[in-house]
Amino acid sequence: MGRVGFGVAVGCAVVTCAIAAVLVGRRVQNRRKWRRAVEVLREFEEGCATSIGRLGQVVDAMAVEMHAGLASDGGSKLKMLLTFIDNLPDGNAKGTYYALDLGGTNFRVLRVRLGGKGSMIISHQVEYHPIPQELMSGTSEDLFDYIAMTLKQFVERADDGSEQKADEKKELGFTFSFPVRQMSVSSGILVKWTKGFSVEDAVGKDIAQCLEEAMTKAGLNMQVAALVNDIVGTLALCHYYDKDTVAAVIIGTGTNACYVERTDAIIKCQGLLKNSGGTVVNMEWGNFWSSHLPRTSYDIALDDESPNSNDQGFEKMISGMYLGEITRRVLYRMAQESDIFGDGAYNLSIRFILRTPSMAAMHEDDSPDLREVRRILTETLQVPHVSLRARRLIVRVCDIVTRRAARLAAAGIVGILKKIGRDGSGVASGRAKGTPRRTVVAIEGALYVNYSMFREYLNEAVVEILGEEAAQNVVLRVSEDGSGIGAALLAAAHSSNR
Ligand code: ADP
Ligand code: MG
């Protein structure tokens, strides 16, 4: 070999070594970044742990907070609102009843015909109507005149003259999904508007009376027999079909629960409630808080950046509004700390871009190459070319978020059962251990109904917390939204004709 040849050979070797070094260096760096992504996942998983011991603490905390909220107003983050509903529908009512459901930019009017014992609901009709934009920020008179006129036209259209005389007083269940301070089963003061309404002169007024005045003006002979929250309607509807129903839970965009409490246990209202049996309490459980809840830095950041920080803490870990957003926050952190999503992960920084139904679809993707995960990453998040193993990591994040949410909701439900002595322990409420009673909890809301992994985790956790034996007496029953028919049934149960 000549000198030149030797020089070339050495040069080639140096270049080869340099390339190899770069490749090895890059691989080491990639491995380090991958490990960082896995570390983010592991830390998150630890932070979300819901061991059976931890769930037991949440159960106890729920029962304790319920006691505190019943003892005094402001005694707990649980408001434990009185509904004055002491008579749940039992299938015996007969006749025609109406309902009005106002909770957003649309309202529904319903007419339900009940056949009395055995025949249950004979028929029902529903109509949806939009609220004109200008009425959402006008005067209460204009708003309720419009609603009363629409209701009157519906009554006239729906009236088949079969059983109710035109001049007979009709009874209405009014579902009003805004914060109300209830004064009786059929009256309540509007505390404030939410969801885009600002009919300011209605604040502080009895909302049932506003409606009744408008109905009278419209020439409609109808009275509000029950003013209710949607969760109470769900309890009523489920109780109508199954007398063992003692509580109802909604897990949809938000979350809430109500249950039947012994009247004498509601210390803050002694003397106010006349009946001796049970009465329905609207817990507003989305606002539940306990230091035992497994909270991560992602939850804290989500809360800090929310318009209602320090409020609805339980809801922010459980409900459909937030699960996708918690997942997005973890994925964004992974994107920042590693390069598993490539350079184009900008969309992961956009709040609420990942909705819970999309997150559920990724979680439930059972294709071997996680095709659905790839589709959502590409189309919704605009993060193409994510490797299969990184997609698997994403599915793990979804699983951790949903499992924690479902198990905490389960602990909340068992907390209610414990408070009313239906958890099989036989020690709550001083009740001696006797024959176990069948207990039904109604559950409504698209997160529970449509997201099967969530539902399975929740159902499993209830059994795990209660134990196999006690769990045999507890039925979680999927219920329809009761804000319509449930409210009409409550009107029947609290009708002055009864
Ligand atoms: P609302 O609570 O507003 O009365 P729903 O009970 O219909 O309404 O709940 C809607 C919420 O449920 C949505 O905001 C969404 O977060 C969640 N959701 C709906 N469908 C699914 C699904 N397939 N998987 C997971 N979450 C879902
Ligand atoms: Mg709903």
XYZ file of C-alpha atoms and ligand atoms in Angstrom:
526
model
C 0.000 0.000 0.000
C 1.358 3.418 -0.961
C 1.314 6.415 1.281
C -1.745 7.843 -0.458
C -3.608 4.555 -0.155
C -2.757 4.398 3.534
C -3.974 7.949 4.051
C -7.314 7.198 2.344
C -7.771 4.044 4.416
C -7.125 5.932 7.641
C -9.460 8.716 6.510
C -12.255 6.205 5.803
C -11.798 4.543 9.161
C -11.996 7.891 10.945
C -15.192 8.836 9.086
C -16.733 5.407 9.803
C -15.875 5.722 13.481
C -17.326 9.208 13.585
C -20.576 8.051 11.974
C -20.754 5.092 14.330
C -20.145 7.394 17.278
C -22.913 9.739 16.147
C -25.304 6.804 15.686
C -24.469 5.301 19.040
C -24.742 8.718 20.646
C -28.123 9.291 19.063
C -29.335 5.859 20.117
C -28.191 6.484 23.675
C -29.943 9.838 23.574
C -33.126 8.278 22.141
C -33.072 5.617 24.789
C -32.632 8.261 27.456
C -35.563 10.265 26.068
C -37.726 7.168 25.856
C -36.818 6.371 29.448
C -37.842 9.906 30.413
C -41.268 9.398 28.791
C -41.676 6.121 30.658
C -40.641 7.885 33.854
C -43.343 10.546 33.357
C -45.834 7.712 32.976
C -44.580 5.920 36.070
C -44.693 9.025 38.233
C -48.215 9.733 37.042
C -49.294 6.181 37.758
C -47.907 6.382 41.286
C -49.688 9.664 41.874
C -53.000 8.174 40.757
C -52.790 5.027 42.872
C -56.130 3.899 44.283
C -55.251 0.968 46.490
C -58.106 -0.577 48.395
C -56.772 1.112 51.537
C -56.862 4.505 49.843
C -60.389 3.906 48.559
C -61.479 2.955 52.071
C -60.231 6.348 53.279
C -62.236 8.082 50.545
C -65.352 6.108 51.537
C -64.945 7.229 55.153
C -64.229 10.824 54.150
C -67.390 10.928 52.018
C -69.519 9.642 54.908
C -67.908 12.122 57.346
C -68.398 15.076 54.978
C -72.030 14.084 54.461
C -72.561 14.207 58.235
C -70.866 17.604 58.389
C -72.904 19.016 55.506
C -76.125 17.850 57.163
C -75.144 19.358 60.503
C -74.819 22.957 59.315
C -74.833 25.044 56.166
C -71.212 25.582 55.165
C -70.130 22.738 57.449
C -68.617 20.889 54.509
C -67.688 21.336 50.861
C -70.687 19.056 50.320
C -73.671 21.398 50.241
C -76.181 18.621 51.046
C -79.109 20.650 49.716
C -82.608 20.013 50.905
C -85.087 19.154 48.143
C -88.221 18.769 50.313
C -89.000 15.686 48.219
C -90.305 13.221 50.789
C -92.477 11.173 48.503
C -90.841 9.261 45.682
C -93.020 7.948 42.845
C -94.145 4.392 43.416
C -96.159 3.505 40.340
C -99.553 4.104 41.935
C -100.196 7.580 40.578
C -102.804 7.957 37.885
C -103.589 10.777 35.492
C -101.864 13.210 33.142
C -98.876 15.242 34.311
C -96.548 17.695 32.649
C -92.884 18.562 32.924
C -90.729 21.463 31.859
C -86.975 21.005 31.705
C -84.934 24.206 31.539
C -81.188 23.804 31.886
C -79.489 25.201 28.821
C -80.125 26.881 25.517
C -82.995 24.476 24.804
C -85.922 23.509 26.938
C -88.157 20.477 26.787
C -91.846 20.157 27.491
C -93.363 16.768 28.297
C -96.704 15.213 28.946
C -96.880 11.877 30.725
C -99.966 9.690 31.182
C -99.899 7.354 34.159
C -102.233 4.393 34.428
C -102.003 3.759 38.163
C -101.198 0.466 39.821
C -99.551 -2.004 37.514
C -99.984 -0.224 34.220
C -97.099 2.222 34.765
C -96.428 4.898 32.127
C -99.071 4.638 29.413
C -97.571 7.192 27.069
C -95.461 10.278 26.952
C -94.832 13.065 24.481
C -91.833 15.379 24.316
C -91.063 18.567 22.420
C -87.794 20.476 22.246
C -87.698 24.254 21.867
C -84.751 26.638 21.579
C -84.572 29.731 23.762
C -84.124 32.781 21.545
C -80.743 34.367 22.260
C -82.195 37.756 23.243
C -84.361 36.168 25.947
C -81.295 34.722 27.682
C -80.231 38.196 28.748
C -83.566 40.026 28.853
C -86.138 40.322 31.617
C -87.584 37.451 33.615
C -91.066 38.446 32.469
C -90.146 38.055 28.785
C -88.373 34.747 29.390
C -91.185 33.150 31.381
C -93.927 34.573 29.121
C -92.233 32.874 26.203
C -91.904 29.567 28.056
C -95.512 29.712 29.296
C -96.858 30.425 25.791
C -94.859 27.541 24.326
C -96.117 25.273 27.093
C -99.686 26.363 26.522
C -99.481 25.605 22.800
C -97.992 22.202 23.606
C -100.785 21.426 26.064
C -103.406 22.368 23.478
C -101.743 20.283 20.781
C -101.158 17.299 23.028
C -104.592 17.395 24.603
C -106.545 14.510 23.201
C -109.451 15.259 25.514
C -109.425 11.687 26.769
C -109.459 12.178 30.480
C -108.517 15.649 31.600
C -111.112 18.373 31.381
C -109.808 21.506 29.734
C -110.535 23.663 32.779
C -109.070 21.220 35.319
C -105.911 22.384 37.054
C -102.889 20.673 35.549
C -99.769 19.790 37.492
C -96.214 20.393 36.373
C -92.797 19.118 37.424
C -90.267 21.884 36.746
C -86.650 20.839 36.300
C -84.537 23.934 36.645
C -80.817 23.163 36.395
C -79.375 26.317 37.911
C -78.381 26.988 41.531
C -81.567 27.331 43.562
C -82.195 27.662 47.283
C -85.241 25.514 47.748
C -87.895 26.654 50.251
C -90.472 23.947 49.717
C -91.014 21.141 47.256
C -92.576 23.627 44.840
C -90.668 26.839 45.440
C -87.083 28.031 45.378
C -85.030 31.200 45.000
C -82.630 31.549 42.078
C -79.146 32.095 43.529
C -77.404 32.888 40.222
C -77.547 32.111 36.542
C -74.950 29.939 34.808
C -74.483 28.527 31.281
C -74.803 31.801 29.422
C -78.013 33.115 31.013
C -78.081 36.585 32.558
C -81.723 37.454 33.232
C -80.649 39.528 36.186
C -84.021 40.546 37.613
C -84.846 36.859 38.196
C -81.994 36.420 40.680
C -83.395 36.337 44.211
C -86.910 35.552 43.009
C -88.961 32.391 43.466
C -88.526 30.786 40.093
C -91.665 28.624 40.364
C -93.720 31.714 41.102
C -92.257 33.512 38.063
C -93.403 30.619 35.909
C -96.823 30.374 37.557
C -97.516 34.079 37.036
C -96.618 33.743 33.366
C -98.826 30.662 33.015
C -101.765 32.498 34.543
C -101.178 35.427 32.184
C -101.113 33.003 29.256
C -104.433 31.546 30.388
C -102.920 28.189 31.257
C -104.471 26.560 34.311
C -101.366 24.828 35.613
C -99.348 24.854 38.823
C -95.814 23.842 39.745
C -96.204 20.749 41.946
C -92.465 20.106 42.168
C -89.414 22.246 41.452
C -86.462 19.870 41.078
C -82.868 19.349 40.124
C -82.136 16.841 37.328
C -80.417 14.376 39.687
C -83.591 14.175 41.779
C -85.592 13.428 38.627
C -83.296 10.498 37.906
C -83.787 9.105 41.422
C -87.558 9.506 41.017
C -87.655 7.737 37.669
C -85.580 4.792 38.853
C -87.614 4.545 42.078
C -90.778 4.412 40.009
C -89.533 1.171 38.435
C -87.731 -0.219 41.459
C -88.753 0.614 45.045
C -85.355 -0.369 46.456
C -83.691 2.627 44.804
C -82.116 4.806 47.507
C -79.619 6.933 45.597
C -78.853 8.292 42.150
C -75.586 9.312 40.557
C -74.955 11.244 37.329
C -71.616 10.844 35.600
C -71.737 12.819 32.365
C -70.182 16.177 31.540
C -70.316 16.866 35.256
C -71.149 14.662 38.201
C -73.632 14.761 41.076
C -75.476 12.458 43.463
C -78.573 12.467 45.648
C -80.014 9.960 48.086
C -82.806 9.384 50.574
C -81.854 10.508 54.091
C -83.693 9.965 57.365
C -85.382 13.261 58.156
C -84.151 13.239 61.758
C -80.545 12.973 60.537
C -80.776 16.375 58.818
C -79.761 18.358 61.855
C -79.474 21.723 60.102
C -83.198 21.659 59.277
C -84.778 20.321 62.408
C -88.270 21.646 62.735
C -88.358 22.690 59.095
C -89.169 19.232 57.799
C -92.430 17.815 58.968
C -92.507 14.241 57.766
C -91.050 11.500 59.882
C -89.702 9.266 57.120
C -87.060 10.031 54.542
C -86.316 13.004 52.376
C -84.130 13.414 49.316
C -80.862 15.295 49.742
C -79.045 16.742 46.715
C -75.397 16.306 47.664
C -73.769 18.400 44.909
C -70.975 15.855 45.308
C -68.899 17.279 42.466
C -67.592 19.687 45.100
C -66.514 16.906 47.500
C -62.945 17.232 48.707
C -60.651 15.160 50.883
C -56.888 15.064 51.374
C -57.140 11.319 50.710
C -57.977 11.897 47.043
C -54.938 10.934 44.951
C -54.103 14.266 43.362
C -51.231 14.903 40.933
C -49.449 17.998 39.672
C -51.597 17.747 36.530
C -54.795 18.001 38.598
C -53.427 20.986 40.472
C -52.481 22.789 37.255
C -55.860 21.997 35.699
C -57.613 23.415 38.744
C -55.406 26.527 38.886
C -56.163 27.345 35.265
C -59.898 26.696 35.551
C -62.451 29.489 35.990
C -63.700 27.821 39.210
C -60.444 26.914 40.941
C -60.754 25.304 44.396
C -64.281 24.258 43.479
C -65.669 21.002 42.084
C -62.507 19.104 43.050
C -64.119 15.664 42.879
C -65.778 16.484 39.558
C -62.438 17.530 38.079
C -61.029 14.042 38.734
C -64.092 12.101 37.635
C -66.329 13.643 35.003
C -66.427 13.712 31.223
C -65.561 17.383 31.043
C -62.081 16.710 32.437
C -60.773 13.184 31.743
C -59.579 14.021 28.215
C -57.929 17.194 29.489
C -56.007 15.397 32.266
C -54.778 12.911 29.654
C -53.711 15.733 27.339
C -51.698 17.337 30.113
C -49.736 14.146 30.753
C -49.100 13.615 27.025
C -47.943 17.217 26.675
C -45.473 16.722 29.485
C -44.173 13.602 27.735
C -43.828 15.585 24.512
C -41.807 18.237 26.332
C -39.515 15.802 28.084
C -38.931 13.385 25.220
C -39.235 13.269 21.468
C -41.618 10.356 21.266
C -44.169 12.513 19.457
C -41.608 14.105 17.111
C -41.314 17.875 16.710
C -44.866 18.603 15.633
C -46.667 18.134 18.934
C -47.847 21.753 19.081
C -51.537 20.838 19.340
C -50.889 18.947 22.567
C -50.368 22.338 24.197
C -53.946 23.424 23.430
C -56.253 23.094 26.422
C -59.279 20.825 26.094
C -58.319 19.795 22.554
C -58.578 16.139 23.545
C -62.226 15.471 24.398
C -63.149 12.551 26.623
C -64.959 10.542 23.894
C -61.746 10.623 21.780
C -59.682 9.608 24.762
C -62.122 6.742 25.410
C -61.827 5.654 21.777
C -58.014 5.494 22.110
C -58.311 3.614 25.384
C -60.682 1.061 23.905
C -58.755 0.568 20.649
C -58.223 -3.182 20.482
C -56.601 -3.346 17.032
C -53.117 -4.923 17.208
C -51.471 -1.887 15.622
C -53.572 0.671 17.543
C -55.044 2.141 14.393
C -57.665 4.236 16.169
C -54.996 5.798 18.387
C -53.027 6.680 15.247
C -56.121 8.161 13.611
C -56.944 10.397 16.580
C -53.311 11.440 16.964
C -53.170 12.382 13.296
C -56.600 13.934 12.843
C -57.390 15.511 16.212
C -53.986 16.257 17.650
C -52.092 16.629 14.378
C -49.268 14.461 15.653
C -48.521 11.991 12.841
C -45.866 9.258 12.754
C -45.992 8.178 16.387
C -44.385 4.766 16.855
C -46.421 1.790 17.991
C -44.647 1.587 21.328
C -45.348 5.276 21.972
C -48.998 4.691 21.069
C -49.040 1.929 23.668
C -47.790 4.436 26.208
C -50.686 6.743 25.334
C -53.194 3.957 25.932
C -51.593 3.417 29.345
C -52.120 7.086 30.224
C -55.809 6.865 29.251
C -56.154 3.750 31.369
C -54.632 5.376 34.453
C -56.875 8.452 34.169
C -60.064 6.453 33.693
C -59.297 3.793 36.264
C -58.691 6.417 38.937
C -61.874 8.300 38.012
C -64.057 5.193 38.051
C -62.618 3.877 41.318
C -63.070 7.231 43.058
C -66.685 7.418 41.868
C -67.158 3.894 43.232
C -65.733 4.964 46.592
C -68.136 7.907 46.588
C -71.090 5.588 46.022
C -69.992 3.251 48.812
C -69.552 6.338 51.016
C -73.249 7.130 50.538
C -74.202 3.531 51.281
C -72.075 3.629 54.406
C -73.742 6.853 55.567
C -77.192 5.261 55.325
C -76.142 1.906 56.716
C -76.448 -0.002 53.462
C -72.819 -0.978 52.956
C -73.172 -4.256 54.804
C -70.999 -3.171 57.740
C -74.024 -2.785 60.031
C -72.377 -0.125 62.154
C -73.451 3.104 60.470
C -76.398 5.055 61.826
C -76.349 2.840 64.920
C -78.249 0.163 63.063
C -77.678 -3.377 64.296
C -76.565 -5.980 61.811
C -79.772 -7.545 60.540
C -80.924 -9.196 57.368
C -79.299 -7.405 54.455
C -81.639 -5.352 52.317
C -81.518 -5.080 48.563
C -80.189 -1.644 47.638
C -80.411 -0.042 44.212
C -78.331 2.913 43.030
C -79.474 4.562 39.786
C -76.657 5.709 37.501
C -77.147 8.049 34.583
C -74.837 9.994 32.262
C -73.035 9.271 29.028
C -69.607 8.740 30.604
C -70.881 5.737 32.574
C -73.339 4.524 29.951
C -71.139 4.842 26.841
C -67.613 4.261 28.143
C -67.462 0.557 28.908
C -63.969 0.534 30.471
C -65.061 3.254 32.883
C -68.206 1.309 33.739
C -66.307 -1.938 34.296
C -63.723 -0.290 36.544
C -66.475 1.364 38.582
C -68.572 -1.799 38.946
C -65.496 -3.855 39.864
C -64.347 -1.353 42.465
C -67.748 -1.301 44.201
C -67.499 -5.076 44.662
C -63.872 -4.795 45.747
C -64.663 -2.184 48.401
C -67.869 -3.773 49.710
C -66.624 -7.351 49.536
C -68.332 -10.079 47.508
C -70.966 -10.850 50.111
C -72.234 -7.341 50.810
C -71.988 -6.479 47.105
C -74.597 -9.119 46.310
C -77.252 -6.853 47.814
C -76.193 -3.757 45.907
C -77.442 -3.176 42.375
C -76.073 -0.429 40.147
C -78.847 0.239 37.694
C -78.439 2.270 34.521
C -81.212 4.817 34.449
C -82.547 7.195 31.861
C -82.096 10.911 32.349
C -84.974 11.797 34.684
C -85.077 15.541 34.120
C -88.182 15.040 31.962
C -90.288 12.030 32.895
C -88.833 11.879 36.415
C -89.965 15.457 37.036
C -93.495 14.650 35.786
C -93.565 11.650 38.153
C -92.532 13.913 41.021
C -95.350 16.285 40.102
C -97.694 13.311 40.387
C -96.216 12.228 43.729
C -96.543 15.761 45.147
C -99.763 16.678 43.396
C -102.311 18.584 45.421
C -104.935 16.220 43.983
C -103.408 13.284 45.787
P -74.782 15.979 30.397
O -73.912 15.530 31.517
O -74.270 17.203 29.744
O -76.229 16.031 30.745
P -74.379 13.414 29.118
O -74.868 12.586 30.232
O -74.846 13.073 27.751
O -74.698 14.932 29.221
O -72.792 13.349 29.163
C -72.016 13.902 28.138
C -70.554 13.714 28.470
O -70.229 12.331 28.531
C -69.669 14.286 27.396
O -69.271 15.583 27.770
C -68.475 13.371 27.362
O -67.480 13.870 28.212
C -68.967 12.084 27.957
N -69.119 11.063 26.914
C -70.091 10.957 25.997
N -69.903 9.877 25.220
C -68.782 9.275 25.648
C -68.045 8.122 25.260
N -68.409 7.351 24.254
N -66.950 7.827 25.943
C -66.551 8.589 26.955
N -67.174 9.686 27.360
C -68.282 10.029 26.733
Mg -77.766 15.089 31.722
